[in-house]
Amino acid sequence: MDLFSRRIISYRIDDHMEAGLSLNALREAIAQRRPEEGFVHHSDRGSQYTSNAYVKTLEEAGAVISMGRKGDPYDNACMESFFASLKKEFLHKRTFATKEEAYAAVDFYIRFYNQHRMHSSLNYVSPMEAEMAYTKAHSAYAKTKEAHSVS
């Protein structure tokens, strides 16, 4: 999750918690966002996030690694809130015949969440709308700054 926009950038779903799942999602997120050196990556202390390969990937990407205190969900409140919303708004209202059906439903919810679900912390726009507004505002600012710069 990008904490600025609350957008879910990358994720993987399976019936195990092996480090490879999280590592693949991390690599995809880094490739998509191309973050600047010094970006903060925050997670809980799950074994998948403390694995050597995961930590090495973060270090190579220039991340500042932040991990919550053991057993304190408030240290990762935004992700905890996302999972609570996923369960309350979507998963608990349905039953699934297969794992694949459940995985497809989660994919659907994440697309909905990113594109349409409004957030009070974002002035009641979706994560995608927040990112588009930011990009538009900064593009206009850059053009104005360029037009007023002295050579």
PDB file of C-alpha atoms in Angstrom:
ATOM      1  CA  MET A   1       0.000   0.000   0.000  1.00  0.00           C
ATOM      2  CA  ASP A   2       1.198   3.471  -0.860  1.00  0.00           C
ATOM      3  CA  LEU A   3       0.424   5.443   2.297  1.00  0.00           C
ATOM      4  CA  PHE A   4       0.115   8.718   0.396  1.00  0.00           C
ATOM      5  CA  SER A   5      -2.766   7.528  -1.773  1.00  0.00           C
ATOM      6  CA  ARG A   6      -3.837   4.345   0.077  1.00  0.00           C
ATOM      7  CA  ARG A   7      -3.489   2.491  -3.236  1.00  0.00           C
ATOM      8  CA  ILE A   8      -2.706  -1.209  -3.184  1.00  0.00           C
ATOM      9  CA  ILE A   9       0.292  -1.370  -5.512  1.00  0.00           C
ATOM     10  CA  SER A  10       0.998  -5.084  -5.710  1.00  0.00           C
ATOM     11  CA  TYR A  11      -0.137  -8.224  -3.937  1.00  0.00           C
ATOM     12  CA  ARG A  12      -0.112 -11.988  -4.108  1.00  0.00           C
ATOM     13  CA  ILE A  13      -2.669 -14.483  -2.811  1.00  0.00           C
ATOM     14  CA  ASP A  14      -2.120 -18.135  -1.962  1.00  0.00           C
ATOM     15  CA  ASP A  15      -2.824 -20.658   0.770  1.00  0.00           C
ATOM     16  CA  HIS A  16       0.673 -20.328   2.282  1.00  0.00           C
ATOM     17  CA  MET A  17       2.814 -17.498   3.615  1.00  0.00           C
ATOM     18  CA  GLU A  18       6.136 -18.367   2.025  1.00  0.00           C
ATOM     19  CA  ALA A  19       8.560 -15.516   1.473  1.00  0.00           C
ATOM     20  CA  GLY A  20       8.462 -15.915  -2.323  1.00  0.00           C
ATOM     21  CA  LEU A  21       4.918 -14.558  -2.512  1.00  0.00           C
ATOM     22  CA  SER A  22       5.785 -11.351  -0.698  1.00  0.00           C
ATOM     23  CA  LEU A  23       9.088 -11.061  -2.518  1.00  0.00           C
ATOM     24  CA  ASN A  24       7.371 -11.235  -5.920  1.00  0.00           C
ATOM     25  CA  ALA A  25       4.841  -8.597  -4.851  1.00  0.00           C
ATOM     26  CA  LEU A  26       7.654  -6.372  -3.565  1.00  0.00           C
ATOM     27  CA  ARG A  27       9.632  -6.671  -6.793  1.00  0.00           C
ATOM     28  CA  GLU A  28       6.537  -5.834  -8.824  1.00  0.00           C
ATOM     29  CA  ALA A  29       5.789  -2.798  -6.642  1.00  0.00           C
ATOM     30  CA  ILE A  30       9.349  -1.515  -6.985  1.00  0.00           C
ATOM     31  CA  ALA A  31       9.249  -2.005 -10.768  1.00  0.00           C
ATOM     32  CA  GLN A  32       5.910  -0.168 -11.027  1.00  0.00           C
ATOM     33  CA  ARG A  33       6.716   2.753  -8.730  1.00  0.00           C
ATOM     34  CA  ARG A  34      10.488   3.123  -9.174  1.00  0.00           C
ATOM     35  CA  PRO A  35      10.762   4.807  -5.773  1.00  0.00           C
ATOM     36  CA  GLU A  36      13.528   7.252  -4.958  1.00  0.00           C
ATOM     37  CA  GLU A  37      16.349   6.259  -2.646  1.00  0.00           C
ATOM     38  CA  GLY A  38      15.263   6.616   0.959  1.00  0.00           C
ATOM     39  CA  PHE A  39      11.640   5.565   0.522  1.00  0.00           C
ATOM     40  CA  VAL A  40      10.161   3.955   3.626  1.00  0.00           C
ATOM     41  CA  HIS A  41       8.957   0.365   3.513  1.00  0.00           C
ATOM     42  CA  HIS A  42       6.911  -0.521   6.590  1.00  0.00           C
ATOM     43  CA  SER A  43       5.680  -3.978   7.497  1.00  0.00           C
ATOM     44  CA  ASP A  44       5.012  -6.193  10.445  1.00  0.00           C
ATOM     45  CA  ARG A  45       7.658  -8.647  11.612  1.00  0.00           C
ATOM     46  CA  GLY A  46       6.316 -11.621   9.685  1.00  0.00           C
ATOM     47  CA  SER A  47       8.940 -14.118   8.577  1.00  0.00           C
ATOM     48  CA  GLN A  48       8.253 -13.341   4.925  1.00  0.00           C
ATOM     49  CA  TYR A  49       9.281  -9.687   5.513  1.00  0.00           C
ATOM     50  CA  THR A  50      12.398 -10.537   7.516  1.00  0.00           C
ATOM     51  CA  SER A  51      13.724 -13.137   5.063  1.00  0.00           C
ATOM     52  CA  ASN A  52      17.210 -12.480   3.708  1.00  0.00           C
ATOM     53  CA  ALA A  53      16.005 -12.178   0.102  1.00  0.00           C
ATOM     54  CA  TYR A  54      13.236  -9.713   1.002  1.00  0.00           C
ATOM     55  CA  VAL A  55      15.528  -7.503   3.089  1.00  0.00           C
ATOM     56  CA  LYS A  56      18.243  -7.625   0.405  1.00  0.00           C
ATOM     57  CA  THR A  57      15.736  -6.543  -2.260  1.00  0.00           C
ATOM     58  CA  LEU A  58      14.683  -3.597  -0.102  1.00  0.00           C
ATOM     59  CA  GLU A  59      18.286  -2.592   0.562  1.00  0.00           C
ATOM     60  CA  GLU A  60      19.157  -2.793  -3.151  1.00  0.00           C
ATOM     61  CA  ALA A  61      16.163  -0.559  -3.921  1.00  0.00           C
ATOM     62  CA  GLY A  62      17.398   2.025  -1.399  1.00  0.00           C
ATOM     63  CA  ALA A  63      14.606   1.552   1.124  1.00  0.00           C
ATOM     64  CA  VAL A  64      14.567   2.602   4.726  1.00  0.00           C
ATOM     65  CA  ILE A  65      13.227  -0.538   6.396  1.00  0.00           C
ATOM     66  CA  SER A  66      10.654   0.021   9.133  1.00  0.00           C
ATOM     67  CA  MET A  67       8.985  -2.752  11.086  1.00  0.00           C
ATOM     68  CA  GLY A  68       6.252  -2.534  13.656  1.00  0.00           C
ATOM     69  CA  ARG A  69       6.600  -3.747  17.197  1.00  0.00           C
ATOM     70  CA  LYS A  70       5.757  -7.367  17.778  1.00  0.00           C
ATOM     71  CA  GLY A  71       2.053  -7.893  18.417  1.00  0.00           C
ATOM     72  CA  ASP A  72       1.046  -4.235  17.917  1.00  0.00           C
ATOM     73  CA  PRO A  73      -1.460  -3.869  15.042  1.00  0.00           C
ATOM     74  CA  TYR A  74      -1.490  -0.078  15.459  1.00  0.00           C
ATOM     75  CA  ASP A  75       2.035   0.039  14.052  1.00  0.00           C
ATOM     76  CA  ASN A  76       0.622  -0.986  10.686  1.00  0.00           C
ATOM     77  CA  ALA A  77      -2.807   0.588  11.070  1.00  0.00           C
ATOM     78  CA  CYS A  78      -3.396   1.403   7.390  1.00  0.00           C
ATOM     79  CA  MET A  79      -2.911  -2.188   6.263  1.00  0.00           C
ATOM     80  CA  GLU A  80      -4.902  -3.488   9.227  1.00  0.00           C
ATOM     81  CA  SER A  81      -7.695  -1.095   8.222  1.00  0.00           C
ATOM     82  CA  PHE A  82      -7.557  -2.310   4.620  1.00  0.00           C
ATOM     83  CA  PHE A  83      -7.892  -5.944   5.682  1.00  0.00           C
ATOM     84  CA  ALA A  84     -10.737  -5.058   8.052  1.00  0.00           C
ATOM     85  CA  SER A  85     -12.555  -3.315   5.174  1.00  0.00           C
ATOM     86  CA  LEU A  86     -11.933  -6.242   2.828  1.00  0.00           C
ATOM     87  CA  LYS A  87     -13.442  -8.636   5.355  1.00  0.00           C
ATOM     88  CA  LYS A  88     -16.334  -6.469   6.561  1.00  0.00           C
ATOM     89  CA  GLU A  89     -17.391  -4.959   3.235  1.00  0.00           C
ATOM     90  CA  PHE A  90     -16.807  -7.947   1.023  1.00  0.00           C
ATOM     91  CA  LEU A  91     -15.556 -11.339   2.189  1.00  0.00           C
ATOM     92  CA  HIS A  92     -17.856 -11.872   5.165  1.00  0.00           C
ATOM     93  CA  LYS A  93     -20.897 -11.308   2.939  1.00  0.00           C
ATOM     94  CA  ARG A  94     -20.012 -14.154   0.557  1.00  0.00           C
ATOM     95  CA  THR A  95     -19.180 -17.816   0.392  1.00  0.00           C
ATOM     96  CA  PHE A  96     -16.802 -19.332  -2.113  1.00  0.00           C
ATOM     97  CA  ALA A  97     -16.866 -22.809  -3.609  1.00  0.00           C
ATOM     98  CA  THR A  98     -13.155 -22.877  -4.445  1.00  0.00           C
ATOM     99  CA  LYS A  99      -9.918 -21.104  -3.567  1.00  0.00           C
ATOM    100  CA  GLU A 100      -9.780 -19.764  -7.103  1.00  0.00           C
ATOM    101  CA  GLU A 101     -13.217 -18.200  -6.686  1.00  0.00           C
ATOM    102  CA  ALA A 102     -12.072 -16.541  -3.454  1.00  0.00           C
ATOM    103  CA  TYR A 103      -8.871 -15.294  -5.095  1.00  0.00           C
ATOM    104  CA  ALA A 104     -10.862 -13.793  -7.980  1.00  0.00           C
ATOM    105  CA  ALA A 105     -13.169 -12.077  -5.494  1.00  0.00           C
ATOM    106  CA  VAL A 106     -10.206 -10.505  -3.696  1.00  0.00           C
ATOM    107  CA  ASP A 107      -8.824  -9.321  -7.051  1.00  0.00           C
ATOM    108  CA  PHE A 108     -12.193  -7.723  -7.779  1.00  0.00           C
ATOM    109  CA  TYR A 109     -12.312  -5.990  -4.388  1.00  0.00           C
ATOM    110  CA  ILE A 110      -8.793  -4.600  -4.722  1.00  0.00           C
ATOM    111  CA  ARG A 111      -9.645  -3.111  -8.133  1.00  0.00           C
ATOM    112  CA  PHE A 112     -12.798  -1.608  -6.593  1.00  0.00           C
ATOM    113  CA  TYR A 113     -10.826  -0.342  -3.597  1.00  0.00           C
ATOM    114  CA  ASN A 114      -8.186   1.352  -5.763  1.00  0.00           C
ATOM    115  CA  GLN A 115     -10.564   2.812  -8.340  1.00  0.00           C
ATOM    116  CA  HIS A 116     -13.785   3.607  -6.503  1.00  0.00           C
ATOM    117  CA  ARG A 117     -13.693   3.274  -2.708  1.00  0.00           C
ATOM    118  CA  MET A 118     -13.673   6.710  -1.145  1.00  0.00           C
ATOM    119  CA  HIS A 119     -11.464   7.476   1.864  1.00  0.00           C
ATOM    120  CA  SER A 120     -12.052  10.179   4.432  1.00  0.00           C
ATOM    121  CA  SER A 121      -8.256  10.603   4.703  1.00  0.00           C
ATOM    122  CA  LEU A 122      -8.223  11.464   0.979  1.00  0.00           C
ATOM    123  CA  ASN A 123     -11.076  13.995   1.130  1.00  0.00           C
ATOM    124  CA  TYR A 124     -13.528  11.337  -0.012  1.00  0.00           C
ATOM    125  CA  VAL A 125     -11.890  10.343  -3.269  1.00  0.00           C
ATOM    126  CA  SER A 126     -10.506   6.949  -4.288  1.00  0.00           C
ATOM    127  CA  PRO A 127      -6.791   6.131  -4.225  1.00  0.00           C
ATOM    128  CA  MET A 128      -6.574   6.396  -8.020  1.00  0.00           C
ATOM    129  CA  GLU A 129      -8.360   9.761  -8.001  1.00  0.00           C
ATOM    130  CA  ALA A 130      -5.987  11.018  -5.305  1.00  0.00           C
ATOM    131  CA  GLU A 131      -2.971  10.013  -7.380  1.00  0.00           C
ATOM    132  CA  MET A 132      -4.384  11.589 -10.543  1.00  0.00           C
ATOM    133  CA  ALA A 133      -5.140  14.845  -8.714  1.00  0.00           C
ATOM    134  CA  TYR A 134      -1.625  14.933  -7.275  1.00  0.00           C
ATOM    135  CA  THR A 135      -0.044  14.269 -10.677  1.00  0.00           C
ATOM    136  CA  LYS A 136      -2.182  16.941 -12.336  1.00  0.00           C
ATOM    137  CA  ALA A 137      -1.408  19.538  -9.661  1.00  0.00           C
ATOM    138  CA  HIS A 138       2.323  18.860  -9.764  1.00  0.00           C
ATOM    139  CA  SER A 139       2.402  18.857 -13.545  1.00  0.00           C
ATOM    140  CA  ALA A 140       0.711  22.274 -13.592  1.00  0.00           C
ATOM    141  CA  TYR A 141       3.120  23.537 -10.903  1.00  0.00           C
ATOM    142  CA  ALA A 142       6.141  22.353 -12.886  1.00  0.00           C
ATOM    143  CA  LYS A 143       4.875  24.109 -16.034  1.00  0.00           C
ATOM    144  CA  THR A 144       4.262  27.346 -14.104  1.00  0.00           C
ATOM    145  CA  LYS A 145       7.680  27.164 -12.463  1.00  0.00           C
ATOM    146  CA  GLU A 146       9.339  26.519 -15.835  1.00  0.00           C
ATOM    147  CA  ALA A 147       7.499  29.448 -17.451  1.00  0.00           C
ATOM    148  CA  HIS A 148       8.660  31.810 -14.689  1.00  0.00           C
ATOM    149  CA  SER A 149      12.258  30.644 -14.422  1.00  0.00           C
ATOM    150  CA  VAL A 150      14.942  33.101 -15.420  1.00  0.00           C
ATOM    151  CA  SER A 151      17.701  31.992 -17.772  1.00  0.00           C
TER     152      SER A 151
END
